[in-house]
PDB file of C-alpha atoms in Angstrom:
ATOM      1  CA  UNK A   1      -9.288-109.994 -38.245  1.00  0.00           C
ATOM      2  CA  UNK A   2     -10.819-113.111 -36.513  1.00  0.00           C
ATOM      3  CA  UNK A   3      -9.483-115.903 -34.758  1.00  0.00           C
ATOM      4  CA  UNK A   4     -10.461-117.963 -37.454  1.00  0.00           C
ATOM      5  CA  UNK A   5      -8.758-115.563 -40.097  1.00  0.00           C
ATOM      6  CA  UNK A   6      -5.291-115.573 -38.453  1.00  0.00           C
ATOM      7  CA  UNK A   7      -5.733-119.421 -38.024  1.00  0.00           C
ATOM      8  CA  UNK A   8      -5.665-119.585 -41.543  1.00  0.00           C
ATOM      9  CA  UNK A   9      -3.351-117.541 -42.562  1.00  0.00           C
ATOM     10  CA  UNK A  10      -0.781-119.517 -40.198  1.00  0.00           C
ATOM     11  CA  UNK A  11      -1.779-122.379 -41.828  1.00  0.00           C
ATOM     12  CA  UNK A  12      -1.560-120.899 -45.708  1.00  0.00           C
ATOM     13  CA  UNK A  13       2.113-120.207 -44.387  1.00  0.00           C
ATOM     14  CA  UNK A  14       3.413-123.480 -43.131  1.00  0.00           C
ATOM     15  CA  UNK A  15       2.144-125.199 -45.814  1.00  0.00           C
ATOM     16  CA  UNK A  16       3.595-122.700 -48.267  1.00  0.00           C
ATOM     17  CA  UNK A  17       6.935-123.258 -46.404  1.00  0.00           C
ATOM     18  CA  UNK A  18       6.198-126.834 -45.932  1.00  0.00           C
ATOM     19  CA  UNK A  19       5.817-127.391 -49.922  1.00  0.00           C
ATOM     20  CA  UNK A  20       9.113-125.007 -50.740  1.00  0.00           C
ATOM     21  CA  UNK A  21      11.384-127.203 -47.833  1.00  0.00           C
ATOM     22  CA  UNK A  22       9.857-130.401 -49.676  1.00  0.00           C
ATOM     23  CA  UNK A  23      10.157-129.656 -53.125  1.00  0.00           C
ATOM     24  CA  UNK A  24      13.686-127.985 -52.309  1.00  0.00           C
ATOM     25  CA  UNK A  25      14.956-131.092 -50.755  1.00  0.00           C
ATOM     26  CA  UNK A  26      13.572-133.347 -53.517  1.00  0.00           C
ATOM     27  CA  UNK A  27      15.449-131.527 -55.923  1.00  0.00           C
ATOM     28  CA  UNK A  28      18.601-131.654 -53.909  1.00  0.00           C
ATOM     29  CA  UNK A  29      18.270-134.673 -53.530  1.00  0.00           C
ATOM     30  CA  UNK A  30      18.038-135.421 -57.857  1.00  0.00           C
ATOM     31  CA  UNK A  31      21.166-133.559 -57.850  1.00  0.00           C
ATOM     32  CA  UNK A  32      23.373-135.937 -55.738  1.00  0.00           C
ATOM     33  CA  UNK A  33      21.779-138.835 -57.462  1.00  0.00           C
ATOM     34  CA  UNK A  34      22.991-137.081 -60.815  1.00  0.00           C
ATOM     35  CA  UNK A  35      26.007-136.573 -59.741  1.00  0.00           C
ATOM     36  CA  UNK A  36      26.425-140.195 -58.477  1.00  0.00           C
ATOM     37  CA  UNK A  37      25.305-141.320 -62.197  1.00  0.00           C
ATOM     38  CA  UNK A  38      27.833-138.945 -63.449  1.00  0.00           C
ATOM     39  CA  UNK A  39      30.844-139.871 -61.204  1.00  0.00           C
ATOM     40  CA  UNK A  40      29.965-143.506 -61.979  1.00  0.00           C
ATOM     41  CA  UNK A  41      29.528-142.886 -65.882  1.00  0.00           C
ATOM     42  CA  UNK A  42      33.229-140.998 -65.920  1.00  0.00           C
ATOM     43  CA  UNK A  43      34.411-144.463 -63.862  1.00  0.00           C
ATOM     44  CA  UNK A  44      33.379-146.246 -66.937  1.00  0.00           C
ATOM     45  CA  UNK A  45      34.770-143.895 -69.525  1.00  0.00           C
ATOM     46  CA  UNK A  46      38.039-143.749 -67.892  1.00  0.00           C
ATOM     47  CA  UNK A  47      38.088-147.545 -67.917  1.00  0.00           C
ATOM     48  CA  UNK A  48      37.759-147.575 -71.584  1.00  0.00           C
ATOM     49  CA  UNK A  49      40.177-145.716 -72.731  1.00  0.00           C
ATOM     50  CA  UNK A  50      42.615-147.087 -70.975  1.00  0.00           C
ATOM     51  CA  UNK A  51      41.433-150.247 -71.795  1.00  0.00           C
ATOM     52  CA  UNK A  52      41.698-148.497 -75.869  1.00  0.00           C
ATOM     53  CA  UNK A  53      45.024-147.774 -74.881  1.00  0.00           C
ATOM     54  CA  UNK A  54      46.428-150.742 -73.867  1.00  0.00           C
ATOM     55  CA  UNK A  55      45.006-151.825 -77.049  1.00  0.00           C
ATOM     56  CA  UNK A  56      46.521-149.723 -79.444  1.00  0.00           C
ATOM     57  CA  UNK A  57      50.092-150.163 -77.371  1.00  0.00           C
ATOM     58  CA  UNK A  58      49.510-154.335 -77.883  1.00  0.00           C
ATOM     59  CA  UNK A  59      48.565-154.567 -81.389  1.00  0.00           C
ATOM     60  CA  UNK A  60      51.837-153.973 -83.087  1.00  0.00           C
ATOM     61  CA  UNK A  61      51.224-150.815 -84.637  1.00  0.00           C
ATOM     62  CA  UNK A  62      53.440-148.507 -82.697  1.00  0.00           C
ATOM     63  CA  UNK A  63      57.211-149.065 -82.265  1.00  0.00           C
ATOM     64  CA  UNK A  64      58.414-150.853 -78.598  1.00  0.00           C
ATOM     65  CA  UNK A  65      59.308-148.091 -77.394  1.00  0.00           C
ATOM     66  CA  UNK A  66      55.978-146.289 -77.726  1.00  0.00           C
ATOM     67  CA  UNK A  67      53.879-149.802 -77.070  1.00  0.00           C
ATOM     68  CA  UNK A  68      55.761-150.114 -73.817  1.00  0.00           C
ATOM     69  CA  UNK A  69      55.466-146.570 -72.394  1.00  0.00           C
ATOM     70  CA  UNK A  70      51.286-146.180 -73.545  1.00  0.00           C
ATOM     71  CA  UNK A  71      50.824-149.414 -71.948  1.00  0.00           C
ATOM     72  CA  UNK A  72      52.684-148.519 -68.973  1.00  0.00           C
ATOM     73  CA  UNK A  73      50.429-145.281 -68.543  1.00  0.00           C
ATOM     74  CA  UNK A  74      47.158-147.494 -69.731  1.00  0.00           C
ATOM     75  CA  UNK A  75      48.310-150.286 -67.323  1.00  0.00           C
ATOM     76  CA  UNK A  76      48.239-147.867 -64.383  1.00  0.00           C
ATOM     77  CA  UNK A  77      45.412-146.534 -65.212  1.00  0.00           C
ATOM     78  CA  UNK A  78      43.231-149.634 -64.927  1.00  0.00           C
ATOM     79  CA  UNK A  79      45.210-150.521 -61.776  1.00  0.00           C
ATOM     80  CA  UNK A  80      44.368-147.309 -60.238  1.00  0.00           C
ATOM     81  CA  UNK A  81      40.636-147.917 -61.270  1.00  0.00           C
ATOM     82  CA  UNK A  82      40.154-151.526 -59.948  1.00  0.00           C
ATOM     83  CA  UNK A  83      41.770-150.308 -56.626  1.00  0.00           C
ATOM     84  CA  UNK A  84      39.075-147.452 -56.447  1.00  0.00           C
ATOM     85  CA  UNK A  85      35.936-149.126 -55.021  1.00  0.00           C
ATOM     86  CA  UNK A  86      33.301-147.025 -56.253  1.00  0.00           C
ATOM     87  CA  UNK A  87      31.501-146.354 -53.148  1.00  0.00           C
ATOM     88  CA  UNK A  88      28.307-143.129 -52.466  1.00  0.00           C
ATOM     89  CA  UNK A  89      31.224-141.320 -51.068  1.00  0.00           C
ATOM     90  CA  UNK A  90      33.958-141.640 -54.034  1.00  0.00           C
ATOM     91  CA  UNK A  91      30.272-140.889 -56.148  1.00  0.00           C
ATOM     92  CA  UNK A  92      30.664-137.728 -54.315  1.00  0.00           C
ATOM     93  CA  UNK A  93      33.802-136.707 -53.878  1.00  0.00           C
ATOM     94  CA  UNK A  94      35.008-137.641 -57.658  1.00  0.00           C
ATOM     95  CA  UNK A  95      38.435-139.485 -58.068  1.00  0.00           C
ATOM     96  CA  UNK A  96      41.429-139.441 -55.910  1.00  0.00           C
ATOM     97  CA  UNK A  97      44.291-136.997 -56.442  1.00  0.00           C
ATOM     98  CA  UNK A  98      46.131-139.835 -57.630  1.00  0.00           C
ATOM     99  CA  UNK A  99      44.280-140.844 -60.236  1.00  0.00           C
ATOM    100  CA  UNK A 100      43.735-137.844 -61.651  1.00  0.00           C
ATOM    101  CA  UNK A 101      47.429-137.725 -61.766  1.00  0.00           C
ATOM    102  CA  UNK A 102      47.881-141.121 -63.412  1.00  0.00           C
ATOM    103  CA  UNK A 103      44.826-140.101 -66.100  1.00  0.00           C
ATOM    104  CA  UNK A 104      46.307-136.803 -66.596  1.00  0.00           C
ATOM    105  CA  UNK A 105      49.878-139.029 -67.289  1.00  0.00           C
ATOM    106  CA  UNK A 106      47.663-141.486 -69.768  1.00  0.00           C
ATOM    107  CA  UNK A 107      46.220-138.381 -71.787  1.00  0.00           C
ATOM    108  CA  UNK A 108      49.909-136.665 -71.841  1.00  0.00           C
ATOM    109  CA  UNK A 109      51.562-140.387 -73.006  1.00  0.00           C
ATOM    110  CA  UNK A 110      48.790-140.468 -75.696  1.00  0.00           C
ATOM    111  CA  UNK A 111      49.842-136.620 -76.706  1.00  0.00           C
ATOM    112  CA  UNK A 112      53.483-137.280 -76.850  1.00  0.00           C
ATOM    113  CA  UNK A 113      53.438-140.245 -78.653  1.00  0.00           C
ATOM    114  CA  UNK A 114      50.347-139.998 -81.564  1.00  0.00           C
ATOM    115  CA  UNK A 115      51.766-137.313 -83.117  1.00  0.00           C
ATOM    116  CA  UNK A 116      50.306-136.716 -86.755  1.00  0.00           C
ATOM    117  CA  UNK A 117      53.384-138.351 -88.203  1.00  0.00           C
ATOM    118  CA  UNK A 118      52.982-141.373 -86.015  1.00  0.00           C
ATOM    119  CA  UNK A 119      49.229-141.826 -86.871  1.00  0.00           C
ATOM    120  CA  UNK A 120      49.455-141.393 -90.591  1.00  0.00           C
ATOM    121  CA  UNK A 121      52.099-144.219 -90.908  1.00  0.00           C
ATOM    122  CA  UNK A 122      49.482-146.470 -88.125  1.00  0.00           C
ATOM    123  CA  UNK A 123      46.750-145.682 -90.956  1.00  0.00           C
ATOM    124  CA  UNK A 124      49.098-146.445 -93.983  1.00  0.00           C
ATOM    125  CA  UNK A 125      50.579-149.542 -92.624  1.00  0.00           C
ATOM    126  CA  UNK A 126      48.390-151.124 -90.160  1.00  0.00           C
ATOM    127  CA  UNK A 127      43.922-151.704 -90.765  1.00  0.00           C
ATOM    128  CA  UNK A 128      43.948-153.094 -86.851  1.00  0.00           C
ATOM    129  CA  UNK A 129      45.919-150.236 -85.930  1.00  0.00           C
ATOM    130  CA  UNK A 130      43.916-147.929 -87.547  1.00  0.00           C
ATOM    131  CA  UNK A 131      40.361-149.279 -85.846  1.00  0.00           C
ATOM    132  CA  UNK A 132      42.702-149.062 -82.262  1.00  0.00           C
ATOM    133  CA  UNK A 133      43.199-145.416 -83.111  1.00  0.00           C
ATOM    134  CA  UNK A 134      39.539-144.522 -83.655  1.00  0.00           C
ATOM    135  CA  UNK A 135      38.884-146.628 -80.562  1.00  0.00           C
ATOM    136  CA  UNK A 136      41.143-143.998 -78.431  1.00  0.00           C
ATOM    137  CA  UNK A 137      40.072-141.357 -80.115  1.00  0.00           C
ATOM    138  CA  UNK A 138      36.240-141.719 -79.663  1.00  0.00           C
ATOM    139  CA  UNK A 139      37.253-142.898 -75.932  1.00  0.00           C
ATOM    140  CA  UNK A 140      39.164-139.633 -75.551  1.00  0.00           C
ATOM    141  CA  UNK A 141      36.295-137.872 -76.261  1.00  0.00           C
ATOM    142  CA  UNK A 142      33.765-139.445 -74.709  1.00  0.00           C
ATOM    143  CA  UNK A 143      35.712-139.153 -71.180  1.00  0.00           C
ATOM    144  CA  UNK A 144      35.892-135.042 -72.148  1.00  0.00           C
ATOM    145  CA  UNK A 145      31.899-135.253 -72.331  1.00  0.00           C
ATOM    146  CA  UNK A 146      31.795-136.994 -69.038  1.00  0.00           C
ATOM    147  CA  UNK A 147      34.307-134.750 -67.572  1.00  0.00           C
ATOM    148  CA  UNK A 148      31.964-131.844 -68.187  1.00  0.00           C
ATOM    149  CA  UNK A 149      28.794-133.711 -67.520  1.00  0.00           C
ATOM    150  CA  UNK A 150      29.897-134.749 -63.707  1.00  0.00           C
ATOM    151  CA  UNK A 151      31.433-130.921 -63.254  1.00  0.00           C
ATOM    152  CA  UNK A 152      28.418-129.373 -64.015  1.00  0.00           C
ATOM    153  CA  UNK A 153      26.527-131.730 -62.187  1.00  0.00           C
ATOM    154  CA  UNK A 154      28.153-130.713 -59.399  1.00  0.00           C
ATOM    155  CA  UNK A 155      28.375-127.216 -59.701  1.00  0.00           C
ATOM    156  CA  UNK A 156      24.658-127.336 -60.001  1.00  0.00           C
ATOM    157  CA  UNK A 157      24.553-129.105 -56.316  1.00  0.00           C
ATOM    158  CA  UNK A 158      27.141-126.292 -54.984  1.00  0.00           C
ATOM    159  CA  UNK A 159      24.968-123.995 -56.672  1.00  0.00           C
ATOM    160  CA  UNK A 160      21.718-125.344 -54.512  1.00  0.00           C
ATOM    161  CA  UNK A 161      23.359-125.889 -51.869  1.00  0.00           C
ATOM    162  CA  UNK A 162      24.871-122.280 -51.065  1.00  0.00           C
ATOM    163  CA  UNK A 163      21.316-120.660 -50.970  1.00  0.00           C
ATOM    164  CA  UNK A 164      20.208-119.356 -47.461  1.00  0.00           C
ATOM    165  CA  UNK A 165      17.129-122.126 -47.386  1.00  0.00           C
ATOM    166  CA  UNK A 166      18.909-124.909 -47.197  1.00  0.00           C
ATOM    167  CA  UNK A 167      21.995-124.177 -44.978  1.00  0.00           C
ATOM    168  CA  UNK A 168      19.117-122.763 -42.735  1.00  0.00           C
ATOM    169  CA  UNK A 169      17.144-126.360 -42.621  1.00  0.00           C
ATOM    170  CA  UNK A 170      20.211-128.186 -43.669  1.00  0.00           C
ATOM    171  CA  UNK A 171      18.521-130.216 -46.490  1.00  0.00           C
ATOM    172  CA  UNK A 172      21.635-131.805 -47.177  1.00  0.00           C
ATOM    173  CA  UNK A 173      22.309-133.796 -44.539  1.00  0.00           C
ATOM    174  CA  UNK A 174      25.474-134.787 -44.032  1.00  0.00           C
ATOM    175  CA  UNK A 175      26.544-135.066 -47.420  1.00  0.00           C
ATOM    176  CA  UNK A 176      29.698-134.158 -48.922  1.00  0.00           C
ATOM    177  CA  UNK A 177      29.739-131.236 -51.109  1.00  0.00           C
ATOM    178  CA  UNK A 178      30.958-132.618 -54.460  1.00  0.00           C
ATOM    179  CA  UNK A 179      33.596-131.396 -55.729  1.00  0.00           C
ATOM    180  CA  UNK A 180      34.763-130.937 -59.804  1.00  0.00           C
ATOM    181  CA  UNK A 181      37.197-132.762 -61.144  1.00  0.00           C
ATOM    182  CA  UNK A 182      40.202-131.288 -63.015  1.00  0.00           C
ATOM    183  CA  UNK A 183      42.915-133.250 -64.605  1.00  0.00           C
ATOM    184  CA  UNK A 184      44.252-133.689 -68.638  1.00  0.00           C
ATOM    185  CA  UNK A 185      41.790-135.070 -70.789  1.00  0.00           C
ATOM    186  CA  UNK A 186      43.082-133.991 -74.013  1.00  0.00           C
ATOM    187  CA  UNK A 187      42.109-135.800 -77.154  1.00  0.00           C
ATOM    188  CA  UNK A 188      44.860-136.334 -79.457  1.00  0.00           C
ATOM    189  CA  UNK A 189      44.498-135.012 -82.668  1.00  0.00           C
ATOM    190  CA  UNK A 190      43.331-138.117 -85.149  1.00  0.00           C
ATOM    191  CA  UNK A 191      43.599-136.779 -88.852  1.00  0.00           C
ATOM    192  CA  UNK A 192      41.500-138.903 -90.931  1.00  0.00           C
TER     193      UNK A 192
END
């Protein structure tokens, strides 16, 4: 083979390897941001239902006693979350221990005290009541869905981020690894 030949063939290579480091940190780099959106669209979920919550516990429909311990939990909750500056690195890490704690608290308090019972007399006796229940509920469920949404975003970063390529060229930076977040999201059971 000729000068000219091996020239080339050096050349086919680094841009071959040139194209695969750009186009793997490009997608890397899609995966954070998706797992920014994701951290930042469970943020918002989280704030709704407690904000549901505290609803439900103020409008009259559930005894004192059960008004003053959901709004307790739903209280902390959006204390907890308007002490937690979302920030890139909270984006990336998830939530703190502790709230994860005091959501896993708001999802138990909402367990123990809508028990079927308890929601059939809401929907017999109470219209407002009623709409505050669907308003958990649907909450509930939506903060399951973005739950999953932000795990699997970042497994899919752990996932990229474990292959040979990148460690080797470190296309991630200094980035955090994400990690998932695990705490009680349980939807109470609304029977319609």
């Amino acid at each position: 083979m000729q000068v000219i030949g091996w020239v080339g063939l050096i050349v086919a290579v680094v841009s071959l390897v040139a194209w695969r480091l750009t186009y793997t940190a490009a997608r890397l780099d899609r995966l954070h941001g998706r797992v920014e959106g994701t951290m930042s669209a469970l943020d918002a979920q989280l704030v709704r239902r407690a904000e549901a919550a505290l609803e439900l516990a103020r409008c009259g429909a559930l005894d004192p006693t059960s008004s003053l311990i959901l709004g307790g939990a739903a209280t902390s909750s959006l204390e907890l979350a308007d002490d937690e500056e979302i920030t890139s690195e909270v984006r990336v890490h998830g939530i703190s221990p502790d709230r994860g704690a005091v959501e896993s608290g708001l999802s138990e308090a909402l367990e123990q005290l809508l028990t079927p019972e308890t929601v059939e007399d809401i929907r017999a006796h109470s219209a407002l009541g009623a709409d505050c229940l669907e308003m958990v509920h649907r909450a509930g469920q939506r903060v399951q869905l973005s739950r999953r949404f932000y795990n699997d975003a970042a497994r899919d970063v752990r996932k990229v981020r474990s292959k040979t390529f990148v460690r080797w060229f470190r296309l991630a930076g200094h980035t955090a690894m994400p990690e998932s977040i695990e705490f009680n999201d349980d939807v109470p059971a609304v029977p319609r």
